[in-house]
């Protein structure tokens, strides 16, 4: 695997590769990230990855400085997974002195993570646009665990006519249903045992909705279920799967989203409804 740390090294390496599939990450890689590498391979593209803990997508009270970092471990995992190139830019490569451009997506950023984490999606859209410009992949593979992020990136790509195909990849889960996330390592052993109740509450809600129960009552039940498990819901929502607008009746395509605070960790999950 080629490791590029400067833009010049990246440009030289890129010229030696055919069409690529990008896996953009902030490191602390887990099998969910490696599934994205596999998806790129399966689609006939050369997998390339980036690791950059992007400060602009963290709020002032968020976990930027304590976000898990494991460069050596990540390199070994990507190498093993068959990644051809790793882009490991420093701050200067991503945000050069005097940088003055932010990508601001409206539409799908208006609710949920967009209101819980003001400015978060500006940071995500800006850094992802930079990565697309630097790495020029044919396609980019994103995990569906961050469903809203995938829709925001799709909107940005469509609106800016960026020549990249966005490929969502289903969430990888532990055997007990917990969605894989780099932040799961911060759960205490007891919290880890309880954490799958987030996915379970969403799965129950899907069942109730499909059985004809009112969305408002279903969401109320789900919040109750989460609170009973000791979780503090930031939101539990039935939304249009692409626009992320809240739905008051079941309409296609629908997605259930939830974010909860649990101990010191914020857990996100989502499931398709119809
Ligand atoms: O999903 C992530 O890890 C990040 O938001 C991304 C897409 C790498 C941008 O920093």
Tab-separated table of C-alpha atoms and ligand atoms in Angstrom:
chain	number	residue	atom	x	y	z
A	1	UNK	CA	0.000	0.000	0.000
A	2	UNK	CA	1.332	3.442	-0.924
A	3	UNK	CA	1.152	5.961	1.923
A	4	UNK	CA	0.961	9.599	0.825
A	5	UNK	CA	1.438	12.376	3.374
A	6	UNK	CA	1.875	15.363	1.054
A	7	UNK	CA	-0.262	16.454	-1.875
A	8	UNK	CA	2.692	15.867	-4.224
A	9	UNK	CA	3.034	12.264	-3.020
A	10	UNK	CA	-0.707	11.792	-3.447
A	11	UNK	CA	-0.728	13.169	-7.008
A	12	UNK	CA	2.214	10.934	-7.989
A	13	UNK	CA	0.576	7.835	-6.495
A	14	UNK	CA	-2.834	8.612	-7.998
A	15	UNK	CA	-1.342	8.722	-11.493
A	16	UNK	CA	-0.236	5.080	-11.144
A	17	UNK	CA	-3.739	3.803	-10.278
A	18	UNK	CA	-6.754	3.137	-12.497
A	19	UNK	CA	-10.320	4.046	-11.424
A	20	UNK	CA	-10.525	4.153	-7.642
A	21	UNK	CA	-13.139	3.723	-4.912
A	22	UNK	CA	-12.592	6.034	-1.934
A	23	UNK	CA	-13.168	5.103	1.682
A	24	UNK	CA	-12.956	8.400	3.592
A	25	UNK	CA	-12.365	7.875	7.307
A	26	UNK	CA	-11.226	9.522	10.506
A	27	UNK	CA	-9.252	6.394	11.435
A	28	UNK	CA	-9.786	4.117	14.459
A	29	UNK	CA	-10.833	1.601	11.859
A	30	UNK	CA	-13.187	-1.275	12.623
A	31	UNK	CA	-14.628	-4.058	10.445
A	32	UNK	CA	-17.347	-1.668	9.189
A	33	UNK	CA	-14.657	0.429	7.469
A	34	UNK	CA	-13.039	-2.695	6.044
A	35	UNK	CA	-16.420	-3.728	4.624
A	36	UNK	CA	-16.305	-0.468	2.636
A	37	UNK	CA	-12.890	-1.468	1.248
A	38	UNK	CA	-14.395	-4.826	0.296
A	39	UNK	CA	-17.384	-3.131	-1.373
A	40	UNK	CA	-15.003	-1.016	-3.477
A	41	UNK	CA	-13.118	-4.149	-4.522
A	42	UNK	CA	-16.354	-5.971	-5.343
A	43	UNK	CA	-17.375	-3.142	-7.648
A	44	UNK	CA	-14.148	-3.551	-9.622
A	45	UNK	CA	-12.479	-0.362	-8.362
A	46	UNK	CA	-9.061	0.017	-6.759
A	47	UNK	CA	-9.724	0.788	-3.074
A	48	UNK	CA	-8.055	3.939	-1.737
A	49	UNK	CA	-8.574	5.330	1.764
A	50	UNK	CA	-8.033	8.546	3.643
A	51	UNK	CA	-7.526	9.106	7.353
A	52	UNK	CA	-7.968	12.627	8.643
A	53	UNK	CA	-9.545	13.584	11.955
A	54	UNK	CA	-11.299	16.656	10.667
A	55	UNK	CA	-11.446	19.400	13.322
A	56	UNK	CA	-14.085	21.470	11.514
A	57	UNK	CA	-16.796	18.833	11.999
A	58	UNK	CA	-16.403	18.778	15.802
A	59	UNK	CA	-18.188	21.315	17.986
A	60	UNK	CA	-16.241	23.201	20.689
A	61	UNK	CA	-17.538	20.842	23.407
A	62	UNK	CA	-17.076	17.655	21.368
A	63	UNK	CA	-14.421	14.951	21.437
A	64	UNK	CA	-11.889	16.142	18.775
A	65	UNK	CA	-8.870	15.927	21.072
A	66	UNK	CA	-9.865	12.571	22.556
A	67	UNK	CA	-11.123	11.065	19.274
A	68	UNK	CA	-9.400	7.631	19.064
A	69	UNK	CA	-6.224	7.611	16.958
A	70	UNK	CA	-4.286	4.472	15.980
A	71	UNK	CA	-2.256	5.191	12.856
A	72	UNK	CA	-0.055	2.079	12.950
A	73	UNK	CA	-3.021	-0.225	13.615
A	74	UNK	CA	-5.080	1.427	10.866
A	75	UNK	CA	-2.265	1.109	8.313
A	76	UNK	CA	-1.939	-2.612	9.092
A	77	UNK	CA	-5.700	-3.155	8.734
A	78	UNK	CA	-5.926	-1.316	5.402
A	79	UNK	CA	-2.879	-3.125	4.050
A	80	UNK	CA	-4.396	-6.462	5.071
A	81	UNK	CA	-7.735	-5.518	3.476
A	82	UNK	CA	-6.014	-4.844	0.142
A	83	UNK	CA	-6.184	-1.054	0.027
A	84	UNK	CA	-3.840	0.340	-2.671
A	85	UNK	CA	-3.282	3.864	-1.379
A	86	UNK	CA	-3.696	5.665	1.940
A	87	UNK	CA	-3.908	9.467	2.044
A	88	UNK	CA	-2.729	10.696	5.448
A	89	UNK	CA	-2.721	14.482	5.121
A	90	UNK	CA	-1.581	16.848	7.836
A	91	UNK	CA	-3.595	19.895	8.828
A	92	UNK	CA	-1.638	22.119	6.393
A	93	UNK	CA	-2.544	19.885	3.430
A	94	UNK	CA	-6.264	20.046	4.215
A	95	UNK	CA	-6.591	23.575	5.571
A	96	UNK	CA	-3.711	25.594	4.077
A	97	UNK	CA	-2.924	29.001	5.511
A	98	UNK	CA	-5.562	31.482	4.421
A	99	UNK	CA	-8.204	28.879	3.530
A	100	UNK	CA	-11.522	30.669	3.179
A	101	UNK	CA	-14.048	28.258	1.681
A	102	UNK	CA	-16.770	26.286	3.431
A	103	UNK	CA	-19.304	24.041	1.723
A	104	UNK	CA	-22.717	24.648	3.278
A	105	UNK	CA	-25.472	22.198	2.344
A	106	UNK	CA	-29.016	23.165	3.368
A	107	UNK	CA	-31.922	20.690	2.732
A	108	UNK	CA	-30.949	17.416	4.448
A	109	UNK	CA	-28.886	19.180	7.143
A	110	UNK	CA	-31.866	21.063	8.599
A	111	UNK	CA	-32.802	18.576	11.319
A	112	UNK	CA	-31.369	15.815	13.536
A	113	UNK	CA	-27.550	15.888	13.605
A	114	UNK	CA	-27.749	19.267	11.883
A	115	UNK	CA	-29.488	20.843	14.881
A	116	UNK	CA	-27.814	18.701	17.549
A	117	UNK	CA	-24.348	19.522	16.207
A	118	UNK	CA	-24.437	23.013	14.678
A	119	UNK	CA	-21.773	23.404	11.980
A	120	UNK	CA	-21.042	19.662	11.891
A	121	UNK	CA	-22.220	19.153	8.314
A	122	UNK	CA	-20.348	22.247	7.087
A	123	UNK	CA	-17.202	20.524	8.307
A	124	UNK	CA	-18.168	17.177	6.770
A	125	UNK	CA	-19.207	18.620	3.386
A	126	UNK	CA	-16.094	20.811	3.184
A	127	UNK	CA	-13.631	18.050	3.989
A	128	UNK	CA	-15.381	15.492	1.761
A	129	UNK	CA	-15.379	17.977	-1.162
A	130	UNK	CA	-11.643	18.528	-0.558
A	131	UNK	CA	-10.999	14.756	-0.489
A	132	UNK	CA	-12.933	14.314	-3.748
A	133	UNK	CA	-10.861	17.089	-5.345
A	134	UNK	CA	-7.577	15.691	-4.066
A	135	UNK	CA	-8.220	11.996	-4.693
A	136	UNK	CA	-10.610	12.168	-7.698
A	137	UNK	CA	-12.218	8.781	-7.099
A	138	UNK	CA	-14.690	7.208	-9.507
A	139	UNK	CA	-16.891	6.289	-6.522
A	140	UNK	CA	-16.916	6.885	-2.770
A	141	UNK	CA	-18.214	4.327	-0.272
A	142	UNK	CA	-19.990	5.489	2.890
A	143	UNK	CA	-21.498	3.463	5.739
A	144	UNK	CA	-25.261	3.756	6.183
A	145	UNK	CA	-24.778	4.027	9.940
A	146	UNK	CA	-24.379	7.770	9.359
A	147	UNK	CA	-27.480	7.869	7.189
A	148	UNK	CA	-27.886	11.634	7.299
A	149	UNK	CA	-24.230	12.138	6.347
A	150	UNK	CA	-24.720	9.945	3.262
A	151	UNK	CA	-27.736	12.032	2.166
A	152	UNK	CA	-25.839	15.292	2.760
A	153	UNK	CA	-22.887	14.093	0.670
A	154	UNK	CA	-25.249	12.906	-2.072
A	155	UNK	CA	-26.984	16.307	-2.129
A	156	UNK	CA	-23.636	18.117	-2.304
A	157	UNK	CA	-22.385	15.899	-5.142
A	158	UNK	CA	-25.593	16.441	-7.119
A	159	UNK	CA	-25.660	20.204	-6.510
A	160	UNK	CA	-21.968	20.774	-7.316
A	161	UNK	CA	-22.003	18.302	-10.254
A	162	UNK	CA	-19.031	16.489	-8.765
A	163	UNK	CA	-17.910	13.569	-10.949
A	164	UNK	CA	-18.132	10.894	-8.246
A	165	UNK	CA	-20.692	8.162	-7.558
A	166	UNK	CA	-21.802	7.793	-3.929
A	167	UNK	CA	-22.259	4.192	-2.827
A	168	UNK	CA	-24.011	3.579	0.533
A	169	UNK	CA	-23.023	0.341	2.276
A	170	UNK	CA	-25.313	-1.316	4.873
A	171	UNK	CA	-24.384	-0.902	8.528
A	172	UNK	CA	-22.197	-3.635	9.962
A	173	UNK	CA	-23.398	-4.854	13.361
A	174	UNK	CA	-22.120	-6.921	16.267
A	175	UNK	CA	-23.888	-10.274	16.751
A	176	UNK	CA	-26.197	-8.622	19.329
A	177	UNK	CA	-27.253	-5.873	16.915
A	178	UNK	CA	-25.058	-2.951	18.039
A	179	UNK	CA	-23.931	-0.913	15.022
A	180	UNK	CA	-20.120	-0.804	14.750
A	181	UNK	CA	-18.672	2.603	15.591
A	182	UNK	CA	-15.239	3.905	16.534
A	183	UNK	CA	-16.839	5.428	19.658
A	184	UNK	CA	-18.194	2.084	20.988
A	185	UNK	CA	-14.807	1.560	22.685
A	186	UNK	CA	-15.809	4.249	25.192
A	187	UNK	CA	-18.761	2.216	26.495
A	188	UNK	CA	-18.217	0.627	29.899
A	189	UNK	CA	-18.749	-3.177	29.978
A	190	UNK	CA	-22.239	-2.668	31.465
A	191	UNK	CA	-23.152	0.003	28.897
A	192	UNK	CA	-21.850	-2.254	26.121
A	193	UNK	CA	-24.305	-4.966	27.265
A	194	UNK	CA	-27.216	-2.524	27.161
A	195	UNK	CA	-26.242	-0.629	23.983
A	196	UNK	CA	-27.980	-3.057	21.538
A	197	UNK	CA	-31.296	-1.818	23.014
A	198	UNK	CA	-30.978	1.151	20.656
A	199	UNK	CA	-31.210	-1.075	17.595
A	200	UNK	CA	-33.891	-3.191	19.315
A	201	UNK	CA	-36.071	-0.132	19.999
A	202	UNK	CA	-35.810	0.917	16.354
A	203	UNK	CA	-36.619	-2.612	15.173
A	204	UNK	CA	-39.720	-2.679	17.413
A	205	UNK	CA	-40.769	0.691	16.040
A	206	UNK	CA	-40.469	-0.591	12.467
A	207	UNK	CA	-42.677	-3.553	13.375
A	208	UNK	CA	-45.315	-1.271	14.961
A	209	UNK	CA	-45.326	1.087	11.979
A	210	UNK	CA	-45.703	-1.768	9.523
A	211	UNK	CA	-48.550	-3.138	11.662
A	212	UNK	CA	-50.344	0.202	11.197
A	213	UNK	CA	-49.583	1.942	14.499
A	214	UNK	CA	-49.543	5.767	14.352
A	215	UNK	CA	-46.041	7.242	13.842
A	216	UNK	CA	-46.402	9.685	16.772
A	217	UNK	CA	-47.375	6.908	19.215
A	218	UNK	CA	-44.671	4.625	17.828
A	219	UNK	CA	-41.950	7.244	18.317
A	220	UNK	CA	-43.265	7.972	21.815
A	221	UNK	CA	-42.978	4.246	22.680
A	222	UNK	CA	-39.476	4.042	21.248
A	223	UNK	CA	-38.324	7.033	23.353
A	224	UNK	CA	-39.866	5.371	26.394
A	225	UNK	CA	-38.083	2.085	25.626
A	226	UNK	CA	-34.748	3.906	25.269
A	227	UNK	CA	-35.252	5.887	28.480
A	228	UNK	CA	-36.083	2.648	30.324
A	229	UNK	CA	-32.681	1.326	29.163
A	230	UNK	CA	-30.985	4.386	30.707
A	231	UNK	CA	-30.464	6.182	27.395
A	232	UNK	CA	-31.254	9.862	26.850
A	233	UNK	CA	-32.686	10.276	23.353
A	234	UNK	CA	-31.561	13.383	21.444
A	235	UNK	CA	-34.097	12.400	18.798
A	236	UNK	CA	-36.055	9.440	17.520
A	237	UNK	CA	-37.590	10.328	14.183
A	238	UNK	CA	-39.470	8.949	11.217
A	239	UNK	CA	-38.099	10.741	8.168
A	240	UNK	CA	-38.142	10.834	4.404
A	241	UNK	CA	-35.078	8.713	3.623
A	242	UNK	CA	-33.537	11.205	1.171
A	243	UNK	CA	-34.663	14.688	2.231
A	244	UNK	CA	-34.548	13.834	5.949
A	245	UNK	CA	-37.774	15.825	6.466
A	246	UNK	CA	-39.896	14.467	9.349
A	247	UNK	CA	-42.863	12.299	8.310
A	248	UNK	CA	-46.150	12.333	10.193
A	249	UNK	CA	-47.593	9.477	8.140
A	250	UNK	CA	-45.861	6.439	6.715
A	251	UNK	CA	-44.751	7.265	3.177
A	252	UNK	CA	-42.060	5.876	0.929
A	253	UNK	CA	-39.056	5.969	1.246
A	254	UNK	CA	-39.034	6.145	5.043
A	255	UNK	CA	-36.229	5.714	7.550
A	256	UNK	CA	-36.177	5.675	11.348
A	257	UNK	CA	-33.291	7.607	12.873
A	258	UNK	CA	-32.179	7.836	16.472
A	259	UNK	CA	-29.390	9.380	18.499
A	260	UNK	CA	-29.052	8.817	22.223
A	261	UNK	CA	-26.666	9.883	24.923
A	262	UNK	CA	-25.567	6.900	26.933
A	263	UNK	CA	-22.971	7.404	29.652
A	264	UNK	CA	-20.209	9.431	28.006
A	265	UNK	CA	-21.025	8.183	24.508
A	266	UNK	CA	-23.453	9.345	21.868
A	267	UNK	CA	-24.858	6.431	19.864
A	268	UNK	CA	-26.511	6.773	16.449
A	269	UNK	CA	-28.484	4.208	14.535
A	270	UNK	CA	-31.130	4.000	11.826
A	271	UNK	CA	-33.254	1.407	10.045
A	272	UNK	CA	-35.235	1.372	6.805
A	273	UNK	CA	-39.018	1.259	7.225
A	274	UNK	CA	-40.391	0.923	3.691
B	1	LIG	O1	-17.750	9.482	8.593
B	1	LIG	C1	-16.627	9.953	8.857
B	1	LIG	O2	-15.738	9.255	9.359
B	1	LIG	C2	-16.338	11.418	8.560
B	1	LIG	O3	-17.464	12.205	8.771
B	1	LIG	C3	-15.771	11.645	7.135
B	1	LIG	C4	-16.774	11.264	6.074
B	1	LIG	C5	-14.487	10.851	6.969
B	1	LIG	C6	-15.434	13.128	6.963
B	1	LIG	O4	-14.479	13.555	7.875
